């Protein structure tokens, strides 16, 4: 972990750069590989669910939402069992970016803070990490849809 | 950085490190120093409903354990001094409830153990008190308070450390020759070199350790080679490397006799990346391996520096950098005329 | 059917890969990545660009959190068309109600039944 640049003197100004050079970097290629593989598999499984639902007669409009909801439920259960964090350990974005990551982000703190009661613990902390997703989601969708409707005209 | 032109090193003559006791968690038991702990847990919930309750129970057991190991009675302890990582230092405070001794709670993050030794030394040296110094941490409680819920799927940063689960307890007594003695202490000051990454605490704390070490060497005129061992609390592998480099630039050679307690706790296979951290680190290693080595005569003198990162989750969210502090104690083993 | 699944695998994996690259470069947290992808999906659909991706790869585009943003915007636009301006406030949550409610209900049940586990490493 030798720094690449020669630092003649370490001061408060150049310390961050010095540390960055000395710090080991994440295994980028390995991370990217697993993120792609795990994320892809989760989405592939979601597609399988969609196909199955369509075969079982679910409306084509509803099937994707139902598949996502099923993944959410499964991710919640796996979080409870204690498996999902093991997945996140190596899959990184492959476990965070799919909707299952959103579910995990809701269930993990709910599980953790349940010891502080059902209302202030479980109930309040459920949105500790996932809250920004809902808040920003609604905000952005309102703004984007309004702009789009203004420009493209309603109807 | 300019040295503070007043001396910060205080000498002691009558502070005896009479007994050390360690209680460690399952992962620590499987680590490199597993056999040096007095009591280890199979289950880090310690039979309790929550991890927080377990941490309190660990503190109670460690305090009782060190008193028993010293062949003393609880009422012989004048003051309990200690801290932990949880908000409002509840673990040590609730544990101190069980004892009738007075209690001084401290917080300097992972530097709390050495801070407690220093404050305890004042009471022992100048007022002849028997003091119980106590410090520890628990991975699961610290993780949820400082970082993420346990079940959240996260990639660990390669510079991150693992909060150690355990409690270390020491008893300091006056007039107890034959035991290791705390002969000097250097009080550290807060330094901040601008590190923002809460995963890289070793890098944040290394400058503080360098500041305190250089203050000590300047105050006393000693050099690193005067000591059998120099130990820092939890700089981790990266922090250790940075400190060796920083000290070299000041003209002090730390290449031969310097270890970091956090880096020594675990095997590579335990996937703790940079090693252990937490208020338990220095306490577990000092009261186990280091204390035993001193008593056996393997080490005759030692510098122990506890390092602490003084941020909170709030300050990190608000974009502040991580200030750090380091306190030093010098421990010597007198020649063995008497038994400890 | 298999081709659909393969397309979903490739596109979904690709979106996650982009996420991982962002994490590697910027070291940002879980929560922020979720929000970034959500907003990206929403804005892309604002330009009508996300829908073709969904039509092409199905779950590959709807399962990642960007698909959530897409669903929010699609629902909001539809609601504005049907109900006028008030639809801007109703459409998003209506469209994603299934996902959010499932998360809340199952999350609650799971948190009641299970306890957090000790991390080994």
PDB file of C-alpha atoms in Angstrom, chain B residues 44-324:
ATOM      1  CA  UNK B  44     -23.326 -12.762  21.820  1.00  0.00           C
ATOM      2  CA  UNK B  45     -26.856 -12.240  23.126  1.00  0.00           C
ATOM      3  CA  UNK B  46     -25.592 -13.673  26.433  1.00  0.00           C
ATOM      4  CA  UNK B  47     -28.991 -15.252  27.001  1.00  0.00           C
ATOM      5  CA  UNK B  48     -30.747 -11.878  26.935  1.00  0.00           C
ATOM      6  CA  UNK B  49     -33.593 -10.630  24.718  1.00  0.00           C
ATOM      7  CA  UNK B  50     -31.731  -7.749  23.131  1.00  0.00           C
ATOM      8  CA  UNK B  51     -28.109  -7.026  22.281  1.00  0.00           C
ATOM      9  CA  UNK B  52     -28.255  -3.927  24.491  1.00  0.00           C
ATOM     10  CA  UNK B  53     -29.241  -6.008  27.522  1.00  0.00           C
ATOM     11  CA  UNK B  54     -26.437  -8.406  26.646  1.00  0.00           C
ATOM     12  CA  UNK B  55     -23.904  -5.578  26.593  1.00  0.00           C
ATOM     13  CA  UNK B  56     -24.988  -4.429  30.050  1.00  0.00           C
ATOM     14  CA  UNK B  57     -24.728  -7.945  31.391  1.00  0.00           C
ATOM     15  CA  UNK B  58     -21.215  -8.201  29.952  1.00  0.00           C
ATOM     16  CA  UNK B  59     -20.187  -5.071  31.844  1.00  0.00           C
ATOM     17  CA  UNK B  60     -21.677  -6.384  35.101  1.00  0.00           C
ATOM     18  CA  UNK B  61     -19.896  -9.715  34.721  1.00  0.00           C
ATOM     19  CA  UNK B  62     -16.579  -8.075  33.869  1.00  0.00           C
ATOM     20  CA  UNK B  63     -16.754  -5.772  36.875  1.00  0.00           C
ATOM     21  CA  UNK B  64     -17.648  -8.631  39.212  1.00  0.00           C
ATOM     22  CA  UNK B  65     -15.052 -10.818  37.535  1.00  0.00           C
ATOM     23  CA  UNK B  66     -12.139  -8.469  38.033  1.00  0.00           C
ATOM     24  CA  UNK B  67     -13.055  -7.909  41.685  1.00  0.00           C
ATOM     25  CA  UNK B  68     -13.216 -11.667  42.270  1.00  0.00           C
ATOM     26  CA  UNK B  69      -9.965 -12.266  40.386  1.00  0.00           C
ATOM     27  CA  UNK B  70      -8.282  -9.690  42.614  1.00  0.00           C
ATOM     28  CA  UNK B  71      -9.512 -11.532  45.709  1.00  0.00           C
ATOM     29  CA  UNK B  72     -11.287  -8.379  46.759  1.00  0.00           C
ATOM     30  CA  UNK B  73     -14.787  -7.583  47.857  1.00  0.00           C
ATOM     31  CA  UNK B  74     -16.980  -5.119  45.974  1.00  0.00           C
ATOM     32  CA  UNK B  75     -16.987  -2.742  48.908  1.00  0.00           C
ATOM     33  CA  UNK B  76     -13.216  -2.401  48.682  1.00  0.00           C
ATOM     34  CA  UNK B  77     -13.577  -0.603  45.363  1.00  0.00           C
ATOM     35  CA  UNK B  78     -13.827   3.141  45.941  1.00  0.00           C
ATOM     36  CA  UNK B  79     -14.734   4.273  42.440  1.00  0.00           C
ATOM     37  CA  UNK B  80     -15.779   2.708  39.156  1.00  0.00           C
ATOM     38  CA  UNK B  81     -14.627   4.631  36.097  1.00  0.00           C
ATOM     39  CA  UNK B  82     -15.644   3.595  32.658  1.00  0.00           C
ATOM     40  CA  UNK B  83     -17.373   4.102  29.355  1.00  0.00           C
ATOM     41  CA  UNK B  84     -18.820   2.391  26.316  1.00  0.00           C
ATOM     42  CA  UNK B  85     -19.961   3.266  22.816  1.00  0.00           C
ATOM     43  CA  UNK B  86     -23.702   3.555  23.276  1.00  0.00           C
ATOM     44  CA  UNK B  87     -25.609   6.811  23.546  1.00  0.00           C
ATOM     45  CA  UNK B  88     -25.432   8.197  27.066  1.00  0.00           C
ATOM     46  CA  UNK B  89     -22.984   5.358  27.934  1.00  0.00           C
ATOM     47  CA  UNK B  90     -25.874   3.328  29.294  1.00  0.00           C
ATOM     48  CA  UNK B  91     -24.081  -0.022  29.330  1.00  0.00           C
ATOM     49  CA  UNK B  92     -21.497   0.977  31.907  1.00  0.00           C
ATOM     50  CA  UNK B  93     -23.907   3.203  33.857  1.00  0.00           C
ATOM     51  CA  UNK B  94     -26.519   0.491  34.228  1.00  0.00           C
ATOM     52  CA  UNK B  95     -23.828  -1.990  35.224  1.00  0.00           C
ATOM     53  CA  UNK B  96     -22.482   0.414  37.850  1.00  0.00           C
ATOM     54  CA  UNK B  97     -25.975   0.390  39.387  1.00  0.00           C
ATOM     55  CA  UNK B  98     -25.149  -3.006  40.841  1.00  0.00           C
ATOM     56  CA  UNK B  99     -22.274  -1.683  42.897  1.00  0.00           C
ATOM     57  CA  UNK B 100     -22.197   0.668  45.827  1.00  0.00           C
ATOM     58  CA  UNK B 101     -18.956   2.356  44.708  1.00  0.00           C
ATOM     59  CA  UNK B 102     -19.021   5.856  43.272  1.00  0.00           C
ATOM     60  CA  UNK B 103     -19.097   6.096  39.502  1.00  0.00           C
ATOM     61  CA  UNK B 104     -17.485   8.378  36.936  1.00  0.00           C
ATOM     62  CA  UNK B 105     -18.704   7.824  33.390  1.00  0.00           C
ATOM     63  CA  UNK B 106     -16.462   8.731  30.467  1.00  0.00           C
ATOM     64  CA  UNK B 107     -16.698   8.866  26.722  1.00  0.00           C
ATOM     65  CA  UNK B 108     -13.800   9.120  24.299  1.00  0.00           C
ATOM     66  CA  UNK B 109     -15.069   6.545  21.820  1.00  0.00           C
ATOM     67  CA  UNK B 110     -12.471   3.827  21.405  1.00  0.00           C
ATOM     68  CA  UNK B 111      -9.980   5.731  23.548  1.00  0.00           C
ATOM     69  CA  UNK B 112     -12.229   5.369  26.587  1.00  0.00           C
ATOM     70  CA  UNK B 113     -10.264   2.542  28.199  1.00  0.00           C
ATOM     71  CA  UNK B 114      -6.976   4.412  28.381  1.00  0.00           C
ATOM     72  CA  UNK B 115      -8.825   7.560  29.431  1.00  0.00           C
ATOM     73  CA  UNK B 116     -10.326   5.573  32.324  1.00  0.00           C
ATOM     74  CA  UNK B 117      -6.863   4.321  33.297  1.00  0.00           C
ATOM     75  CA  UNK B 118      -5.606   7.907  33.404  1.00  0.00           C
ATOM     76  CA  UNK B 119      -8.498   9.287  35.447  1.00  0.00           C
ATOM     77  CA  UNK B 120      -8.247   6.258  37.702  1.00  0.00           C
ATOM     78  CA  UNK B 121      -4.527   6.835  38.134  1.00  0.00           C
ATOM     79  CA  UNK B 122      -5.184  10.343  39.454  1.00  0.00           C
ATOM     80  CA  UNK B 123      -7.507   8.938  42.116  1.00  0.00           C
ATOM     81  CA  UNK B 124      -5.097   6.177  43.055  1.00  0.00           C
ATOM     82  CA  UNK B 125      -1.914   8.271  43.067  1.00  0.00           C
ATOM     83  CA  UNK B 126      -3.139  11.412  44.788  1.00  0.00           C
ATOM     84  CA  UNK B 127      -5.971  10.058  46.934  1.00  0.00           C
ATOM     85  CA  UNK B 128      -5.044   6.429  47.534  1.00  0.00           C
ATOM     86  CA  UNK B 129      -8.268   5.081  46.084  1.00  0.00           C
ATOM     87  CA  UNK B 130      -8.918   1.564  44.739  1.00  0.00           C
ATOM     88  CA  UNK B 131     -10.310   2.142  41.286  1.00  0.00           C
ATOM     89  CA  UNK B 132     -12.053  -0.198  38.852  1.00  0.00           C
ATOM     90  CA  UNK B 133     -11.538   0.866  35.220  1.00  0.00           C
ATOM     91  CA  UNK B 134     -14.003  -0.548  32.753  1.00  0.00           C
ATOM     92  CA  UNK B 135     -14.506  -0.262  29.023  1.00  0.00           C
ATOM     93  CA  UNK B 136     -16.119  -2.295  26.295  1.00  0.00           C
ATOM     94  CA  UNK B 137     -18.306  -2.481  23.222  1.00  0.00           C
ATOM     95  CA  UNK B 138     -20.618  -4.829  21.341  1.00  0.00           C
ATOM     96  CA  UNK B 139     -20.668  -5.237  17.578  1.00  0.00           C
ATOM     97  CA  UNK B 140     -24.434  -5.479  17.181  1.00  0.00           C
ATOM     98  CA  UNK B 141     -25.322  -2.496  19.359  1.00  0.00           C
ATOM     99  CA  UNK B 142     -22.635  -0.272  17.862  1.00  0.00           C
ATOM    100  CA  UNK B 143     -23.512  -1.253  14.297  1.00  0.00           C
ATOM    101  CA  UNK B 144     -27.130  -0.238  14.648  1.00  0.00           C
ATOM    102  CA  UNK B 145     -26.290   3.016  16.361  1.00  0.00           C
ATOM    103  CA  UNK B 146     -23.446   4.177  14.153  1.00  0.00           C
ATOM    104  CA  UNK B 147     -24.027   2.426  10.866  1.00  0.00           C
ATOM    105  CA  UNK B 148     -26.684   0.070   9.576  1.00  0.00           C
ATOM    106  CA  UNK B 149     -29.319  -2.352  10.854  1.00  0.00           C
ATOM    107  CA  UNK B 150     -27.882  -5.850  11.051  1.00  0.00           C
ATOM    108  CA  UNK B 151     -30.037  -7.400   8.343  1.00  0.00           C
ATOM    109  CA  UNK B 152     -29.390  -4.725   5.724  1.00  0.00           C
ATOM    110  CA  UNK B 153     -27.509  -6.046   2.696  1.00  0.00           C
ATOM    111  CA  UNK B 154     -24.417  -3.843   2.415  1.00  0.00           C
ATOM    112  CA  UNK B 155     -21.042  -4.179   0.813  1.00  0.00           C
ATOM    113  CA  UNK B 156     -18.347  -3.593   3.436  1.00  0.00           C
ATOM    114  CA  UNK B 157     -15.763  -1.016   2.538  1.00  0.00           C
ATOM    115  CA  UNK B 158     -12.269  -2.561   2.343  1.00  0.00           C
ATOM    116  CA  UNK B 159     -10.975   0.012   4.841  1.00  0.00           C
ATOM    117  CA  UNK B 160     -13.663  -0.724   7.404  1.00  0.00           C
ATOM    118  CA  UNK B 161     -13.045  -2.293  10.805  1.00  0.00           C
ATOM    119  CA  UNK B 162     -15.083  -4.663  12.950  1.00  0.00           C
ATOM    120  CA  UNK B 163     -16.380  -3.380  16.270  1.00  0.00           C
ATOM    121  CA  UNK B 164     -15.102  -5.852  18.841  1.00  0.00           C
ATOM    122  CA  UNK B 165     -17.503  -7.431  21.297  1.00  0.00           C
ATOM    123  CA  UNK B 166     -16.111  -7.559  24.782  1.00  0.00           C
ATOM    124  CA  UNK B 167     -15.357  -5.795  28.032  1.00  0.00           C
ATOM    125  CA  UNK B 168     -11.989  -5.274  29.723  1.00  0.00           C
ATOM    126  CA  UNK B 169     -11.749  -4.389  33.392  1.00  0.00           C
ATOM    127  CA  UNK B 170      -8.740  -3.318  35.463  1.00  0.00           C
ATOM    128  CA  UNK B 171      -8.208  -2.625  39.135  1.00  0.00           C
ATOM    129  CA  UNK B 172      -5.769   0.088  40.121  1.00  0.00           C
ATOM    130  CA  UNK B 173      -4.502   0.100  43.703  1.00  0.00           C
ATOM    131  CA  UNK B 174      -1.981   2.065  45.701  1.00  0.00           C
ATOM    132  CA  UNK B 175       0.686   0.316  47.786  1.00  0.00           C
ATOM    133  CA  UNK B 176       0.630  -2.969  45.923  1.00  0.00           C
ATOM    134  CA  UNK B 177       4.233  -3.569  44.925  1.00  0.00           C
ATOM    135  CA  UNK B 178       5.102  -6.398  42.600  1.00  0.00           C
ATOM    136  CA  UNK B 179       2.360  -5.560  40.115  1.00  0.00           C
ATOM    137  CA  UNK B 180       2.753  -3.752  36.808  1.00  0.00           C
ATOM    138  CA  UNK B 181       2.765  -0.011  37.500  1.00  0.00           C
ATOM    139  CA  UNK B 182       1.377   2.850  35.518  1.00  0.00           C
ATOM    140  CA  UNK B 183       4.315   5.247  35.706  1.00  0.00           C
ATOM    141  CA  UNK B 184       3.264   7.997  33.331  1.00  0.00           C
ATOM    142  CA  UNK B 185       0.357   9.266  31.266  1.00  0.00           C
ATOM    143  CA  UNK B 186       0.116  11.781  28.451  1.00  0.00           C
ATOM    144  CA  UNK B 187      -3.175  13.563  27.955  1.00  0.00           C
ATOM    145  CA  UNK B 188      -4.081  13.880  24.311  1.00  0.00           C
ATOM    146  CA  UNK B 189      -5.710  16.767  22.483  1.00  0.00           C
ATOM    147  CA  UNK B 190      -8.329  16.706  19.731  1.00  0.00           C
ATOM    148  CA  UNK B 191      -6.935  16.685  16.195  1.00  0.00           C
ATOM    149  CA  UNK B 192      -8.840  16.752  12.939  1.00  0.00           C
ATOM    150  CA  UNK B 193      -7.140  16.048   9.641  1.00  0.00           C
ATOM    151  CA  UNK B 194     -10.270  16.304   7.573  1.00  0.00           C
ATOM    152  CA  UNK B 195     -11.227  12.654   7.043  1.00  0.00           C
ATOM    153  CA  UNK B 196     -14.923  12.397   6.154  1.00  0.00           C
ATOM    154  CA  UNK B 197     -15.279   8.657   5.611  1.00  0.00           C
ATOM    155  CA  UNK B 198     -16.726   7.044   8.730  1.00  0.00           C
ATOM    156  CA  UNK B 199     -15.531   3.711   7.440  1.00  0.00           C
ATOM    157  CA  UNK B 200     -11.930   4.851   7.599  1.00  0.00           C
ATOM    158  CA  UNK B 201     -11.545   5.665  11.270  1.00  0.00           C
ATOM    159  CA  UNK B 202      -7.990   4.336  11.406  1.00  0.00           C
ATOM    160  CA  UNK B 203      -6.896   7.076   9.039  1.00  0.00           C
ATOM    161  CA  UNK B 204      -8.829   9.666  11.047  1.00  0.00           C
ATOM    162  CA  UNK B 205      -7.170   8.648  14.327  1.00  0.00           C
ATOM    163  CA  UNK B 206      -3.566   8.132  13.202  1.00  0.00           C
ATOM    164  CA  UNK B 207      -2.648  11.847  13.363  1.00  0.00           C
ATOM    165  CA  UNK B 208      -3.997  12.030  16.917  1.00  0.00           C
ATOM    166  CA  UNK B 209      -1.822   9.072  17.922  1.00  0.00           C
ATOM    167  CA  UNK B 210       1.183  10.697  16.287  1.00  0.00           C
ATOM    168  CA  UNK B 211       0.499  13.923  18.157  1.00  0.00           C
ATOM    169  CA  UNK B 212       0.317  12.195  21.546  1.00  0.00           C
ATOM    170  CA  UNK B 213       3.351   9.976  20.949  1.00  0.00           C
ATOM    171  CA  UNK B 214       5.521  12.916  19.882  1.00  0.00           C
ATOM    172  CA  UNK B 215       4.285  14.911  22.889  1.00  0.00           C
ATOM    173  CA  UNK B 216       5.312  12.040  25.184  1.00  0.00           C
ATOM    174  CA  UNK B 217       8.723  11.528  23.588  1.00  0.00           C
ATOM    175  CA  UNK B 218       9.388  15.284  23.733  1.00  0.00           C
ATOM    176  CA  UNK B 219       8.225  15.571  27.351  1.00  0.00           C
ATOM    177  CA  UNK B 220      10.262  12.593  28.579  1.00  0.00           C
ATOM    178  CA  UNK B 221      13.214  12.578  26.197  1.00  0.00           C
ATOM    179  CA  UNK B 222      12.720   8.850  25.552  1.00  0.00           C
ATOM    180  CA  UNK B 223      12.663   7.051  22.218  1.00  0.00           C
ATOM    181  CA  UNK B 224      10.701   4.103  20.780  1.00  0.00           C
ATOM    182  CA  UNK B 225      13.555   1.654  21.219  1.00  0.00           C
ATOM    183  CA  UNK B 226      13.471   2.233  24.999  1.00  0.00           C
ATOM    184  CA  UNK B 227      10.355   0.088  25.142  1.00  0.00           C
ATOM    185  CA  UNK B 228       9.710  -3.609  24.733  1.00  0.00           C
ATOM    186  CA  UNK B 229       6.360  -2.916  23.142  1.00  0.00           C
ATOM    187  CA  UNK B 230       4.344   0.018  21.864  1.00  0.00           C
ATOM    188  CA  UNK B 231       0.645  -0.564  21.302  1.00  0.00           C
ATOM    189  CA  UNK B 232      -2.193   1.511  19.891  1.00  0.00           C
ATOM    190  CA  UNK B 233      -5.846   0.706  20.527  1.00  0.00           C
ATOM    191  CA  UNK B 234      -7.587   0.348  17.212  1.00  0.00           C
ATOM    192  CA  UNK B 235      -5.919   2.083  14.323  1.00  0.00           C
ATOM    193  CA  UNK B 236      -6.321  -1.084  12.278  1.00  0.00           C
ATOM    194  CA  UNK B 237      -3.929  -2.246   9.595  1.00  0.00           C
ATOM    195  CA  UNK B 238      -4.171   0.884   7.461  1.00  0.00           C
ATOM    196  CA  UNK B 239      -4.017   3.243  10.442  1.00  0.00           C
ATOM    197  CA  UNK B 240      -0.993   1.339  11.731  1.00  0.00           C
ATOM    198  CA  UNK B 241       0.838   1.794   8.436  1.00  0.00           C
ATOM    199  CA  UNK B 242      -0.029   5.461   8.366  1.00  0.00           C
ATOM    200  CA  UNK B 243       1.204   5.944  11.919  1.00  0.00           C
ATOM    201  CA  UNK B 244       4.526   4.204  11.234  1.00  0.00           C
ATOM    202  CA  UNK B 245       5.009   6.552   8.282  1.00  0.00           C
ATOM    203  CA  UNK B 246       3.964   9.655  10.226  1.00  0.00           C
ATOM    204  CA  UNK B 247       6.277   8.789  13.134  1.00  0.00           C
ATOM    205  CA  UNK B 248       9.158   8.105  10.737  1.00  0.00           C
ATOM    206  CA  UNK B 249       8.752  11.585   9.326  1.00  0.00           C
ATOM    207  CA  UNK B 250       9.112  12.927  12.892  1.00  0.00           C
ATOM    208  CA  UNK B 251      12.292  10.915  13.330  1.00  0.00           C
ATOM    209  CA  UNK B 252      10.880   8.041  15.407  1.00  0.00           C
ATOM    210  CA  UNK B 253      11.277   4.446  14.295  1.00  0.00           C
ATOM    211  CA  UNK B 254       8.144   2.386  14.929  1.00  0.00           C
ATOM    212  CA  UNK B 255       9.062  -0.493  12.662  1.00  0.00           C
ATOM    213  CA  UNK B 256      10.299  -2.992  15.228  1.00  0.00           C
ATOM    214  CA  UNK B 257       8.255  -3.047  18.389  1.00  0.00           C
ATOM    215  CA  UNK B 258       4.890  -1.563  17.489  1.00  0.00           C
ATOM    216  CA  UNK B 259       1.547  -3.387  17.323  1.00  0.00           C
ATOM    217  CA  UNK B 260      -2.061  -2.321  17.047  1.00  0.00           C
ATOM    218  CA  UNK B 261      -4.552  -4.075  19.347  1.00  0.00           C
ATOM    219  CA  UNK B 262      -7.331  -4.004  16.765  1.00  0.00           C
ATOM    220  CA  UNK B 263      -5.123  -5.504  14.081  1.00  0.00           C
ATOM    221  CA  UNK B 264      -4.038  -8.276  16.483  1.00  0.00           C
ATOM    222  CA  UNK B 265      -7.476  -9.496  17.483  1.00  0.00           C
ATOM    223  CA  UNK B 266      -8.608 -11.398  14.418  1.00  0.00           C
ATOM    224  CA  UNK B 267      -7.367 -13.789  11.763  1.00  0.00           C
ATOM    225  CA  UNK B 268      -7.540 -12.838   8.053  1.00  0.00           C
ATOM    226  CA  UNK B 269     -10.103 -15.560   7.536  1.00  0.00           C
ATOM    227  CA  UNK B 270     -12.517 -13.820   9.897  1.00  0.00           C
ATOM    228  CA  UNK B 271     -12.995 -11.118   7.254  1.00  0.00           C
ATOM    229  CA  UNK B 272     -12.596  -8.114   9.493  1.00  0.00           C
ATOM    230  CA  UNK B 273     -10.658  -6.256   6.779  1.00  0.00           C
ATOM    231  CA  UNK B 274      -8.640  -3.670   8.692  1.00  0.00           C
ATOM    232  CA  UNK B 275      -9.089  -5.416  12.028  1.00  0.00           C
ATOM    233  CA  UNK B 276     -10.970  -4.686  15.198  1.00  0.00           C
ATOM    234  CA  UNK B 277     -12.177  -1.380  16.547  1.00  0.00           C
ATOM    235  CA  UNK B 278     -14.299  -0.260  19.445  1.00  0.00           C
ATOM    236  CA  UNK B 279     -13.861   0.600  23.081  1.00  0.00           C
ATOM    237  CA  UNK B 280     -13.342  -3.111  23.726  1.00  0.00           C
ATOM    238  CA  UNK B 281     -10.183  -3.435  21.624  1.00  0.00           C
ATOM    239  CA  UNK B 282      -7.573  -1.830  23.808  1.00  0.00           C
ATOM    240  CA  UNK B 283      -9.359  -3.070  26.953  1.00  0.00           C
ATOM    241  CA  UNK B 284      -9.390  -6.711  25.832  1.00  0.00           C
ATOM    242  CA  UNK B 285      -5.801  -6.797  24.644  1.00  0.00           C
ATOM    243  CA  UNK B 286      -4.370  -4.778  27.542  1.00  0.00           C
ATOM    244  CA  UNK B 287      -6.114  -6.772  30.267  1.00  0.00           C
ATOM    245  CA  UNK B 288      -5.429 -10.123  28.645  1.00  0.00           C
ATOM    246  CA  UNK B 289      -2.331 -10.613  26.580  1.00  0.00           C
ATOM    247  CA  UNK B 290      -0.420  -7.466  27.594  1.00  0.00           C
ATOM    248  CA  UNK B 291      -1.142  -7.759  31.314  1.00  0.00           C
ATOM    249  CA  UNK B 292      -0.172 -11.450  31.325  1.00  0.00           C
ATOM    250  CA  UNK B 293       3.025 -10.720  29.397  1.00  0.00           C
ATOM    251  CA  UNK B 294       3.967  -8.024  31.891  1.00  0.00           C
ATOM    252  CA  UNK B 295       3.367 -10.270  34.883  1.00  0.00           C
ATOM    253  CA  UNK B 296       5.346 -13.133  33.357  1.00  0.00           C
ATOM    254  CA  UNK B 297       8.196 -10.784  32.584  1.00  0.00           C
ATOM    255  CA  UNK B 298       8.043 -11.221  28.803  1.00  0.00           C
ATOM    256  CA  UNK B 299       7.553  -7.481  28.521  1.00  0.00           C
ATOM    257  CA  UNK B 300       9.213  -5.139  30.982  1.00  0.00           C
ATOM    258  CA  UNK B 301       7.796  -1.863  29.798  1.00  0.00           C
ATOM    259  CA  UNK B 302       5.074  -0.786  27.467  1.00  0.00           C
ATOM    260  CA  UNK B 303       3.415   2.256  25.951  1.00  0.00           C
ATOM    261  CA  UNK B 304      -0.313   1.899  25.433  1.00  0.00           C
ATOM    262  CA  UNK B 305      -2.182   4.518  23.429  1.00  0.00           C
ATOM    263  CA  UNK B 306      -5.962   4.475  23.235  1.00  0.00           C
ATOM    264  CA  UNK B 307      -7.315   6.198  20.123  1.00  0.00           C
ATOM    265  CA  UNK B 308     -10.834   7.518  19.711  1.00  0.00           C
ATOM    266  CA  UNK B 309     -12.828   8.904  16.772  1.00  0.00           C
ATOM    267  CA  UNK B 310     -15.082  11.580  18.184  1.00  0.00           C
ATOM    268  CA  UNK B 311     -17.813  11.854  15.584  1.00  0.00           C
ATOM    269  CA  UNK B 312     -21.515  11.029  15.904  1.00  0.00           C
ATOM    270  CA  UNK B 313     -23.928   9.818  13.213  1.00  0.00           C
ATOM    271  CA  UNK B 314     -25.439  13.314  13.222  1.00  0.00           C
ATOM    272  CA  UNK B 315     -22.165  15.100  12.564  1.00  0.00           C
ATOM    273  CA  UNK B 316     -21.386  12.655   9.780  1.00  0.00           C
ATOM    274  CA  UNK B 317     -24.758  13.233   8.119  1.00  0.00           C
ATOM    275  CA  UNK B 318     -24.182  16.947   8.457  1.00  0.00           C
ATOM    276  CA  UNK B 319     -20.972  16.595   6.480  1.00  0.00           C
ATOM    277  CA  UNK B 320     -18.474  17.182   9.285  1.00  0.00           C
ATOM    278  CA  UNK B 321     -15.060  15.555   9.295  1.00  0.00           C
ATOM    279  CA  UNK B 322     -13.942  13.168  12.030  1.00  0.00           C
ATOM    280  CA  UNK B 323     -12.009  14.637  14.983  1.00  0.00           C
ATOM    281  CA  UNK B 324      -9.894  12.190  16.936  1.00  0.00           C
TER     282      UNK B 324
END
